[in-house]
Amino acid sequence: MQCIALLMAAGSGSRFGADRPKQFLTLAGKPVLRHAAEALLRDGGVDAILPVCAADSLGLVAAMLEGLPCLPPIAGGATRQDSVRAGLEALAAKPPALVLVHDAARPVVPPGTIAALRTALAAHPGAIPAQPVTDTLKRGAHGRIESTVPRAGLFRAQTPQAFRYPDLLAAHRAATAEATDDAQLLEAAGMAVALVPGHEQNIKITWPEDLARMEAALTPNLIPRVGTGFDVHRLVPGRPMVLCGVTIPGPMGLDGHSDADVGLHALCDAIYGALAEGDIGRWFPPSEARWKDADSARFLTHAAGRIAARGGVLANADVTLICERPKITPHATAMRERLAALLGAPLDRISVKATTTERLGFPGRGEGIAAQAAVCILVPA
């Protein structure tokens, strides 16, 4: 292949302080890692991606990048330099002409960056995107300024950094000290590295505020759409009791053409209503035999798909189950987890709660269960 990009994802991201490495966090509905890979491929010029990650993350990374032109992920080393070299050595049997090295924590590669890097490689062994330093620089210690650093000729290095593959491999093999980036290794070997224009959008996510800034930058102009849903099913003996995707043992269940999951049906109607796309009966008519005793999870998965098809994001969903029995509280957490999984949404955006009618009406008499749901969906304006 002419050009392969090493996607560096072996870091722990300890400075960020999350419960998992920052490259695996969700950004605008996708892992940061996936954004970085798609950005490398978007403008062409990259034939394939080789992810380099921690040994215990190989399966996770492969799953996150499924469907993209990626080579099987390989395990990195103790340092970033070790990981880059591992990636380069993995390519040695069938070496590419060019190689890019990109941080998985940089989810945006501005258009034209890779083309500029490849053009620069026609005359130089290496090239990097960089931006001139515009802020005044101070050297400090113990909370005080020690000196002002002249900023003339200083640049902020970004990735992807591009190299002729044999030159970068040789520089790594010859390295005797740790470098802060791959360009430094070529510098140490006396090889020229070109500068091409960088971009303010090429942010490396290091702190939580970086992730918030990228979320705002990548999220289109969205407007809220609110929908509500309501459903009722009769209680009968001999049927399973399925509520919000969770089966609850007991002698009574809900009667209906499908599994009669009243919570999921109300939630589907709320989603379809927010999108102005009718109701559950439009998409899954009870007159059709194929929906007989169907798992209502299929309906909610379809509704979630309609959100995605409209370019939308689920802001939150709230389901209220109205019944005297069964008791919902012992099952509420499992219900929330099931809904979050079906909707592909964070758990903290899903609410399931219950109330009674103080023994009034059909729920109070134990004749049936009702559910109401409300959702807020953000869709492009």
XYZ file of N, CA, C and O in Angstrom, residues 61-251:
764
model
N -10.960 -2.023 20.446
C -10.581 -1.131 19.347
C -11.078 -1.679 18.015
O -11.605 -0.936 17.182
N -10.936 -2.983 17.811
C -11.426 -3.584 16.568
C -12.923 -3.353 16.412
O -13.410 -3.051 15.315
N -13.680 -3.491 17.505
C -15.124 -3.281 17.446
C -15.465 -1.823 17.156
O -16.385 -1.531 16.387
N -14.736 -0.897 17.764
C -15.008 0.524 17.560
C -14.734 0.966 16.128
O -15.346 1.913 15.637
N -13.818 0.277 15.452
C -13.427 0.670 14.095
C -14.022 -0.247 13.034
O -13.636 -0.169 11.864
N -14.975 -1.079 13.430
C -15.575 -2.031 12.489
C -16.139 -1.304 11.266
O -16.781 -0.263 11.375
N -15.887 -1.872 10.096
C -16.400 -1.302 8.858
C -15.460 -0.345 8.165
O -15.687 0.032 7.021
N -14.381 0.067 8.839
C -13.395 0.961 8.247
C -12.229 0.141 7.692
O -11.983 -0.977 8.150
N -11.492 0.664 6.722
C -10.346 -0.069 6.165
C -9.180 -0.076 7.136
O -8.233 0.713 7.021
N -9.260 -0.967 8.113
C -8.248 -1.049 9.163
C -7.575 -2.412 9.151
O -8.244 -3.441 8.963
N -6.282 -2.423 9.388
C -5.560 -3.655 9.641
C -5.858 -4.099 11.074
O -6.284 -3.292 11.907
N -5.665 -5.376 11.397
C -5.920 -5.821 12.778
C -5.086 -5.018 13.772
O -3.890 -4.797 13.556
N -5.703 -4.556 14.867
C -4.958 -3.785 15.866
C -3.793 -4.587 16.432
O -3.857 -5.818 16.533
N -2.722 -3.873 16.786
C -1.584 -4.524 17.430
C -1.337 -3.870 18.778
O -1.741 -2.734 19.023
N -0.655 -4.611 19.651
C -0.358 -4.106 20.991
C 0.828 -3.155 20.956
O 1.823 -3.398 20.270
N 0.711 -2.058 21.690
C 1.790 -1.090 21.785
C 2.757 -1.437 22.894
O 2.744 -2.556 23.444
N 3.622 -0.475 23.240
C 4.633 -0.688 24.265
C 4.417 0.170 25.486
O 3.341 0.743 25.688
N 5.474 0.281 26.297
C 5.377 1.013 27.559
C 5.291 2.513 27.345
O 4.733 3.231 28.170
N 5.858 3.023 26.250
C 5.832 4.450 25.953
C 5.255 4.653 24.560
O 5.134 3.711 23.766
N 4.938 5.909 24.259
C 4.420 6.199 22.924
C 5.458 5.841 21.860
O 5.123 5.305 20.806
N 6.718 6.151 22.136
C 7.770 5.844 21.167
C 7.849 4.336 20.933
O 7.986 3.886 19.789
N 7.740 3.554 22.000
C 7.736 2.099 21.859
C 6.550 1.648 21.008
O 6.663 0.728 20.190
N 5.393 2.301 21.210
C 4.192 1.911 20.475
C 4.310 2.239 18.993
O 3.901 1.451 18.130
N 4.856 3.408 18.673
C 5.047 3.760 17.272
C 6.002 2.777 16.604
O 5.751 2.294 15.496
N 7.082 2.466 17.308
C 8.024 1.513 16.714
C 7.365 0.155 16.501
O 7.600 -0.505 15.477
N 6.531 -0.288 17.441
C 5.822 -1.557 17.269
C 4.960 -1.526 16.008
O 4.893 -2.501 15.250
N 4.286 -0.395 15.782
C 3.489 -0.265 14.577
C 4.330 -0.302 13.316
O 3.972 -0.955 12.322
N 5.460 0.381 13.337
C 6.351 0.396 12.172
C 6.909 -0.994 11.890
O 6.966 -1.434 10.733
N 7.325 -1.694 12.931
C 7.878 -3.030 12.739
C 6.817 -3.992 12.204
O 7.129 -4.899 11.428
N 5.554 -3.785 12.604
C 4.483 -4.653 12.112
C 4.265 -4.502 10.613
O 3.719 -5.400 9.964
N 4.685 -3.367 10.063
C 4.520 -3.117 8.630
C 5.737 -3.526 7.806
O 5.709 -3.443 6.575
N 6.801 -3.952 8.485
C 8.079 -4.157 7.792
C 8.018 -5.244 6.730
O 8.731 -5.177 5.727
N 7.188 -6.268 6.916
C 7.129 -7.363 5.940
C 6.593 -6.887 4.599
O 7.030 -7.356 3.544
N 5.624 -5.969 4.636
C 5.075 -5.374 3.412
C 5.062 -3.863 3.595
O 4.017 -3.261 3.840
N 6.213 -3.231 3.483
C 6.316 -1.812 3.856
C 5.586 -0.888 2.896
O 5.650 -1.070 1.674
N 4.890 0.112 3.430
C 4.294 1.143 2.584
C 5.364 2.160 2.190
O 6.448 2.205 2.789
N 5.050 2.969 1.216
C 5.981 4.050 0.858
C 5.950 5.153 1.908
O 6.988 5.714 2.272
N 4.744 5.448 2.405
C 4.556 6.549 3.341
C 3.819 6.050 4.577
O 3.009 5.112 4.508
N 4.071 6.707 5.692
C 3.363 6.367 6.921
C 2.992 7.659 7.642
O 3.774 8.619 7.684
N 1.772 7.688 8.183
C 1.327 8.780 9.039
C 1.256 8.268 10.468
O 0.942 7.100 10.705
N 1.519 9.146 11.415
C 1.376 8.820 12.829
C 0.408 9.835 13.422
O 0.666 11.043 13.398
N -0.715 9.327 13.947
C -1.776 10.237 14.411
C -2.241 9.839 15.800
O -2.401 8.655 16.120
N -2.490 10.848 16.632
C -3.017 10.629 17.978
C -4.506 10.280 17.903
O -5.293 11.036 17.314
N -4.891 9.181 18.550
C -6.311 8.814 18.580
C -7.139 9.829 19.345
O -8.366 9.857 19.215
N -6.498 10.678 20.156
C -7.218 11.700 20.917
C -7.392 12.987 20.123
O -7.839 13.995 20.681
N -7.030 12.979 18.831
C -7.291 14.126 17.952
C -8.402 13.728 16.983
O -8.145 13.109 15.948
N -9.660 14.074 17.291
C -10.776 13.598 16.484
C -11.004 14.355 15.182
O -11.841 13.953 14.376
N -10.290 15.452 14.963
C -10.489 16.256 13.752
C -9.168 16.384 13.008
O -8.158 16.781 13.586
N -9.181 16.010 11.724
C -8.073 16.294 10.813
C -8.632 17.257 9.774
O -9.414 16.858 8.909
N -8.302 18.540 9.864
C -8.907 19.523 8.959
C -8.679 19.168 7.493
O -7.629 18.611 7.125
N -9.655 19.443 6.628
C -9.527 19.139 5.195
C -8.253 19.737 4.612
O -7.867 20.858 4.939
N -7.621 18.983 3.770
C -6.424 19.440 3.094
C -5.131 19.138 3.832
O -4.039 19.258 3.251
N -5.219 18.720 5.110
C -4.008 18.481 5.893
C -3.176 17.352 5.307
O -1.960 17.485 5.098
N -3.818 16.225 5.034
C -3.063 15.062 4.544
C -2.507 15.330 3.148
O -1.367 14.953 2.836
N -3.270 15.995 2.311
C -2.766 16.326 0.973
C -1.527 17.207 1.069
O -0.537 17.007 0.334
N -1.538 18.182 1.995
C -0.374 19.058 2.160
C 0.825 18.282 2.676
O 1.970 18.513 2.245
N 0.592 17.350 3.579
C 1.688 16.545 4.109
C 2.309 15.685 3.012
O 3.540 15.592 2.886
N 1.467 15.065 2.202
C 1.986 14.195 1.136
C 2.756 15.007 0.098
O 3.777 14.541 -0.428
N 2.281 16.186 -0.183
C 3.024 17.043 -1.122
C 4.402 17.376 -0.564
O 5.412 17.347 -1.282
N 4.472 17.680 0.724
C 5.748 18.024 1.350
C 6.719 16.849 1.348
O 7.943 17.034 1.279
N 6.186 15.620 1.410
C 7.057 14.448 1.429
C 7.759 14.218 0.098
O 8.724 13.441 0.034
N 7.310 14.885 -0.945
C 8.014 14.767 -2.220
C 9.413 15.365 -2.138
O 10.311 14.976 -2.901
N 9.619 16.299 -1.210
C 10.917 16.972 -1.102
C 11.591 16.778 0.251
O 12.737 17.188 0.424
N 10.881 16.161 1.225
C 11.431 16.012 2.569
C 11.126 14.611 3.104
O 10.079 14.037 2.762
N 11.980 14.076 3.965
C 11.694 12.771 4.561
C 10.519 12.775 5.522
O 9.916 11.741 5.787
N 10.207 13.951 6.076
C 9.107 14.050 7.021
C 8.422 15.394 6.928
O 8.981 16.364 6.409
N 7.186 15.450 7.403
C 6.425 16.704 7.409
C 5.402 16.638 8.525
O 4.834 15.572 8.802
N 5.157 17.778 9.171
C 4.166 17.829 10.252
C 3.309 19.073 10.095
O 3.774 20.099 9.592
N 2.034 19.000 10.529
C 1.229 20.221 10.608
C 1.586 20.963 11.891
O 1.776 20.348 12.946
N 1.694 22.266 11.802
C 2.077 23.053 12.976
C 1.526 24.460 12.855
O 1.299 24.960 11.749
N 1.292 25.069 13.998
C 0.797 26.442 14.043
C 1.783 27.342 14.771
O 2.348 26.950 15.812
N 1.994 28.554 14.255
C 2.886 29.490 14.962
C 2.342 29.803 16.356
O 1.132 29.919 16.562
N 3.241 29.929 17.314
C 2.853 30.328 18.666
C 2.523 31.812 18.648
O 3.326 32.637 18.195
N 1.342 32.174 19.116
C 0.914 33.572 19.119
C 0.865 34.172 20.519
O 0.907 35.395 20.669
N 0.742 33.339 21.539
C 0.714 33.847 22.912
C 2.134 34.146 23.392
O 3.112 33.516 22.975
N 2.250 35.098 24.285
C 3.532 35.341 24.943
C 3.846 34.152 25.844
O 2.981 33.663 26.579
N 5.090 33.688 25.787
C 5.493 32.514 26.546
C 6.312 32.928 27.758
O 7.216 33.767 27.661
N 6.010 32.318 28.885
C 6.732 32.587 30.133
C 7.305 31.277 30.666
O 6.643 30.240 30.645
N 8.533 31.348 31.165
C 9.089 30.230 31.904
C 8.915 30.552 33.381
O 9.268 31.649 33.827
N 8.336 29.611 34.127
C 8.043 29.899 35.530
C 8.395 28.756 36.442
O 8.605 27.618 36.007
N 8.440 29.051 37.722
C 8.684 28.049 38.756
C 8.160 28.586 40.071
O 8.235 29.789 40.348
N 7.574 27.670 40.881
C 7.079 28.031 42.213
C 6.046 29.166 42.140
O 5.999 30.034 43.016
N 5.255 29.166 41.093
C 4.183 30.141 40.973
C 4.617 31.516 40.534
O 3.828 32.467 40.607
N 5.875 31.659 40.081
C 6.364 32.983 39.670
C 7.052 32.897 38.315
O 7.572 31.854 37.914
N 7.033 34.026 37.573
C 7.715 34.103 36.294
C 9.220 34.175 36.513
O 9.696 34.985 37.319
N 9.929 33.328 35.768
C 11.387 33.398 35.793
C 11.934 34.184 34.605
O 12.908 34.913 34.725
N 11.283 34.006 33.452
C 11.740 34.719 32.263
C 10.678 34.657 31.193
O 9.755 33.844 31.251
N 10.813 35.540 30.203
C 9.954 35.515 29.020
C 10.712 34.825 27.894
O 11.885 35.123 27.645
N 10.026 33.904 27.231
C 10.643 33.119 26.164
C 10.293 33.753 24.825
O 9.102 33.911 24.513
N 11.264 34.129 24.020
C 10.945 34.693 22.698
C 10.136 33.687 21.876
O 10.492 32.508 21.795
N 9.045 34.142 21.277
C 8.181 33.230 20.542
C 8.472 33.220 19.051
O 7.867 32.424 18.312
N 9.370 34.087 18.584
C 9.684 34.129 17.159
C 10.215 32.775 16.702
O 11.113 32.190 17.312
N 9.619 32.247 15.636
C 10.050 30.973 15.081
C 9.572 29.753 15.833
O 9.977 28.634 15.516
N 8.691 29.906 16.827
C 8.168 28.765 17.577
C 6.834 28.318 16.996
O 5.994 29.137 16.602
N 6.628 26.992 16.970
C 5.408 26.404 16.420
C 4.867 25.343 17.375
O 5.629 24.706 18.112
N 3.557 25.165 17.332
C 2.900 24.080 18.065
C 2.705 22.905 17.111
O 2.002 23.018 16.106
N 3.336 21.780 17.417
C 3.255 20.601 16.539
C 1.934 19.881 16.740
O 1.406 19.776 17.860
N 1.381 19.376 15.644
C 0.138 18.617 15.666
C 0.373 17.272 14.972
O 1.477 16.966 14.526
N -0.666 16.454 14.904
C -0.635 15.233 14.106
C -1.844 15.263 13.171
O -2.782 16.049 13.407
N -1.860 14.474 12.099
C -0.907 13.409 11.781
C 0.425 13.956 11.298
O 0.476 14.952 10.582
N 1.497 13.282 11.732
C 2.816 13.571 11.201
C 3.123 12.537 10.119
O 2.760 11.363 10.259
N 3.750 12.990 9.036
C 3.923 12.144 7.851
C 5.397 11.929 7.559
O 6.219 12.845 7.723
N 5.712 10.707 7.107
C 7.109 10.354 6.875
C 7.221 9.363 5.719
O 6.285 8.602 5.444
N 8.378 9.385 5.104
C 8.732 8.272 4.240
C 9.021 7.088 5.157
O 9.829 7.194 6.089
N 8.361 5.991 4.909
C 8.406 4.869 5.849
C 9.830 4.414 6.174
O 10.177 4.266 7.363
N 10.722 4.189 5.189
C 12.064 3.695 5.549
C 12.819 4.662 6.463
O 13.558 4.223 7.354
N 12.617 5.961 6.263
C 13.336 6.943 7.078
C 12.858 6.926 8.525
O 13.665 7.003 9.456
N 11.539 6.834 8.724
C 11.039 6.820 10.097
C 11.414 5.530 10.800
O 11.790 5.542 11.983
N 11.338 4.393 10.105
C 11.723 3.130 10.724
C 13.194 3.161 11.129
O 13.554 2.754 12.250
N 14.044 3.672 10.261
C 15.473 3.748 10.581
C 15.711 4.664 11.772
O 16.545 4.361 12.652
N 15.001 5.786 11.844
C 15.173 6.722 12.958
C 14.756 6.088 14.272
O 15.402 6.292 15.310
N 13.665 5.308 14.258
C 13.230 4.636 15.482
C 14.234 3.564 15.901
O 14.538 3.414 17.098
N 14.724 2.811 14.939
C 15.681 1.757 15.279
C 16.989 2.326 15.824
O 17.658 1.686 16.638
N 17.337 3.532 15.394
C 18.595 4.143 15.824
C 18.454 4.980 17.087
O 19.458 5.426 17.655
N 17.224 5.194 17.560
C 16.999 6.103 18.680
C 17.663 5.590 19.954
O 17.577 4.408 20.289
N 18.291 6.508 20.671
C 18.929 6.164 21.950
C 18.293 6.903 23.119
O 18.676 6.694 24.268
N 17.368 7.807 22.819
C 16.689 8.571 23.875
C 15.217 8.726 23.504
O 14.829 8.556 22.344
N 14.419 9.045 24.519
C 12.982 9.216 24.300
C 12.719 10.571 23.658
O 13.262 11.596 24.087
N 11.897 10.585 22.610
C 11.518 11.818 21.924
C 10.066 12.138 22.226
O 9.258 11.246 22.502
N 9.717 13.413 22.167
C 8.329 13.814 22.443
C 7.431 13.626 21.238
O 6.207 13.583 21.382
N 8.001 13.561 20.034
C 7.213 13.197 18.858
C 8.150 12.560 17.839
O 9.379 12.510 18.019
N 7.592 12.053 16.759
C 8.396 11.319 15.778
C 9.284 12.242 14.959
O 10.372 11.844 14.532
N 8.828 13.481 14.752
C 9.662 14.424 14.010
C 10.993 14.645 14.716
O 12.036 14.837 14.068
N 11.001 14.614 16.037
C 12.233 14.831 16.788
C 13.275 13.759 16.483
O 14.478 14.022 16.475
N 12.818 12.543 16.198
C 13.760 11.469 15.877
C 14.441 11.728 14.538
O 15.636 11.461 14.372
N 13.678 12.257 13.566
C 14.306 12.594 12.287
C 15.261 13.767 12.448
O 16.332 13.797 11.831
N 14.872 14.735 13.279
C 15.770 15.861 13.553
C 17.096 15.351 14.108
O 18.177 15.787 13.684
N 17.023 14.406 15.065
C 18.234 13.884 15.687
C 19.113 13.156 14.680
O 20.337 13.100 14.837
N 18.472 12.593 13.650
C 19.216 11.876 12.620
C 19.699 12.809 11.515
O 20.287 12.343 10.528
N 19.440 14.102 11.662
C 19.900 15.068 10.684
C 19.059 15.156 9.436
O 19.513 15.689 8.408
N 17.820 14.678 9.504
C 16.928 14.719 8.341
C 15.970 15.900 8.457
O 15.495 16.223 9.557
N 15.672 16.519 7.330
C 14.816 17.707 7.312
C 13.354 17.313 7.457
O 12.888 16.362 6.821
N 12.630 18.046 8.271
C 11.190 17.843 8.464
C 10.481 19.138 8.094
O 10.766 20.197 8.664
N 9.572 19.045 7.150
C 8.858 20.227 6.669
C 7.697 20.582 7.594
O 7.127 19.717 8.269
N 7.349 21.862 7.611
C 6.172 22.353 8.320
C 5.085 22.683 7.305
O 5.344 23.372 6.319
N 3.877 22.178 7.543
C 2.724 22.589 6.738
C 1.728 23.240 7.692
O 1.771 23.005 8.901
N 0.826 24.075 7.183
C -0.087 24.797 8.079
C -0.961 23.862 8.915
O -1.605 22.949 8.383
N -0.965 24.095 10.217
C -1.878 23.397 11.104
C -3.192 24.154 11.204
O -3.465 25.082 10.437
N -4.021 23.759 12.166
C -5.349 24.373 12.273
C -5.805 24.334 13.725
O -5.533 23.374 14.456
N -6.538 25.373 14.135
C -7.063 25.437 15.503
C -8.054 24.311 15.795
O -8.245 23.936 16.952
N -8.702 23.765 14.760
C -9.655 22.676 14.981
C -8.964 21.369 15.346
O -9.611 20.454 15.866
N -7.679 21.267 15.055
C -6.946 20.028 15.309
C -6.548 19.974 16.783
O -5.391 20.139 17.157
N -7.547 19.723 17.609
C -7.370 19.757 19.061
C -7.044 18.360 19.570
O -7.696 17.382 19.192
N -6.057 18.268 20.433
C -5.798 17.016 21.136
C -6.556 17.041 22.456
O -6.357 17.932 23.286
N -7.432 16.073 22.644
C -8.220 16.027 23.875
C -7.317 15.570 25.011
O -6.811 14.447 25.025
N -7.096 16.469 25.957
C -6.239 16.194 27.106
C -7.000 16.354 28.417
O -6.840 15.564 29.338
N -7.856 17.387 28.490
C -8.619 17.701 29.697
C -10.113 17.610 29.404
O -10.533 17.684 28.244
N -10.956 17.462 30.423
C -12.404 17.375 30.198
C -12.957 18.558 29.402
O -13.866 18.382 28.581
N -12.412 19.756 29.607
C -12.920 20.907 28.862
C -12.623 20.790 27.369
O -13.342 21.357 26.532
N -11.574 20.050 27.000
C -11.294 19.818 25.582
C -12.401 18.986 24.938
O -12.822 19.247 23.814
N -12.850 17.981 25.682
C -13.928 17.135 25.159
C -15.201 17.943 24.987
O -15.906 17.815 23.972
N -15.507 18.810 25.958
C -16.701 19.651 25.845
C -16.598 20.603 24.665
O -17.575 20.838 23.947
N -15.408 21.141 24.436
C -15.200 22.053 23.315
C -15.382 21.323 21.978
O -15.995 21.843 21.053
N -14.864 20.102 21.891
C -15.018 19.334 20.659
C -16.474 18.912 20.448
O -16.953 18.869 19.321
N -17.167 18.606 21.539
C -18.585 18.245 21.429
C -19.360 19.391 20.808
O -20.193 19.196 19.911
N -19.071 20.615 21.269
C -19.758 21.781 20.714
C -19.391 22.001 19.258
O -20.235 22.360 18.430
N -18.127 21.761 18.914
C -17.677 21.992 17.541
C -18.242 20.971 16.570
O -18.533 21.287 15.409
N -18.406 19.721 17.029
C -18.850 18.652 16.137
C -20.362 18.501 16.087
O -20.890 17.818 15.207
N -21.052 19.100 17.039
C -22.502 18.977 17.066
C -23.124 20.024 16.148
O -22.852 21.218 16.304
N -23.929 19.611 15.187
C -24.556 20.599 14.300
C -25.555 21.460 15.051
O -25.880 21.196 16.216
N -26.056 22.473 14.382
C -27.070 23.336 14.976
C -28.347 22.523 15.161
O -29.036 22.195 14.191
N -28.623 22.183 16.403
C -29.743 21.289 16.701
C -30.862 22.036 17.404
O -30.619 22.964 18.172
N -32.082 21.594 17.134
C -33.243 22.141 17.833
C -33.940 21.009 18.576
O -33.912 19.862 18.141
N -34.537 21.299 19.729
C -35.201 20.242 20.493
C -36.571 19.912 19.914
O -37.320 20.796 19.494
N -36.880 18.629 19.902
C -38.211 18.144 19.522
C -38.699 17.262 20.672
O -38.035 16.302 21.060
N -39.859 17.580 21.213
C -40.406 16.860 22.361
C -41.571 16.003 21.907
O -42.419 16.438 21.112
N -41.628 14.764 22.393
C -42.733 13.873 22.080
C -43.238 13.179 23.325
O -42.489 12.978 24.286
N -44.512 12.818 23.318
C -45.098 12.069 24.428
C -45.781 10.822 23.889
O -46.190 10.764 22.726
N -45.883 9.818 24.735
C -46.560 8.585 24.365
C -47.364 8.047 25.522
O -47.022 8.281 26.693
N -48.437 7.316 25.203
C -49.290 6.719 26.235
C -49.789 5.385 25.705
O -50.134 5.262 24.527
N -49.797 4.377 26.589
C -50.289 3.068 26.170
C -50.900 2.348 27.360
O -50.554 2.624 28.523
N -51.810 1.425 27.069
C -52.510 0.638 28.086
C -52.612 -0.804 27.578
O -52.872 -1.028 26.393
N -52.405 -1.761 28.497
C -52.661 -3.169 28.166
C -53.337 -3.839 29.358
O -53.047 -3.531 30.522
N -54.213 -4.768 29.034
C -54.969 -5.496 30.049
C -54.103 -6.586 30.682
O -53.286 -7.232 30.010
N -54.280 -6.802 31.986
C -53.620 -7.899 32.684
C -54.430 -9.178 32.517
O -55.659 -9.186 32.707
N -53.740 -10.271 32.142
C -54.381 -11.572 31.955
C -53.479 -12.663 32.504
O -52.252 -12.498 32.554
N -54.050 -13.803 32.911
C -53.196 -14.911 33.353
C -52.577 -15.622 32.153
O -53.089 -15.560 31.028
N -51.452 -16.284 32.397
C -50.859 -17.121 31.367
C -50.007 -16.405 30.346
O -49.591 -17.016 29.359
N -49.744 -15.132 30.549
C -48.877 -14.375 29.639
C -47.662 -13.868 30.421
O -47.767 -13.544 31.609
N -46.494 -13.784 29.785
C -45.332 -13.224 30.495
C -45.514 -11.733 30.742
O -46.134 -11.029 29.944
N -44.983 -11.275 31.847
C -45.022 -9.850 32.183
C -43.695 -9.228 31.749
O -42.648 -9.482 32.332
N -43.755 -8.433 30.676
C -42.563 -7.750 30.168
C -42.814 -6.257 30.253
O -43.765 -5.742 29.655
N -41.957 -5.573 31.011
C -42.088 -4.131 31.177
C -40.732 -3.479 30.933
O -39.728 -3.847 31.553
N -40.699 -2.536 30.020
C -39.461 -1.827 29.672
C -38.328 -2.801 29.364
O -37.176 -2.604 29.761
N -38.679 -3.864 28.667
C -37.689 -4.828 28.220
C -37.241 -5.828 29.252
O -36.361 -6.647 28.979
N -37.832 -5.813 30.449
C -37.436 -6.712 31.528
C -38.600 -7.651 31.852
O -39.732 -7.190 32.054
N -38.335 -8.947 31.886
C -39.367 -9.929 32.232
C -39.444 -10.058 33.749
O -38.434 -10.294 34.426
N -40.676 -9.887 34.273
C -40.906 -9.925 35.717
C -41.735 -11.167 36.030
O -42.854 -11.314 35.527
N -41.215 -12.085 36.833
C -41.956 -13.316 37.156
C -43.270 -13.004 37.863
O -43.364 -12.073 38.655
N -44.289 -13.817 37.582
C -45.576 -13.644 38.237
C -46.677 -14.362 37.483
O -46.481 -14.796 36.334
N -47.858 -14.470 38.100
C -48.952 -15.226 37.470
C -49.676 -14.463 36.369
O -50.394 -15.048 35.576
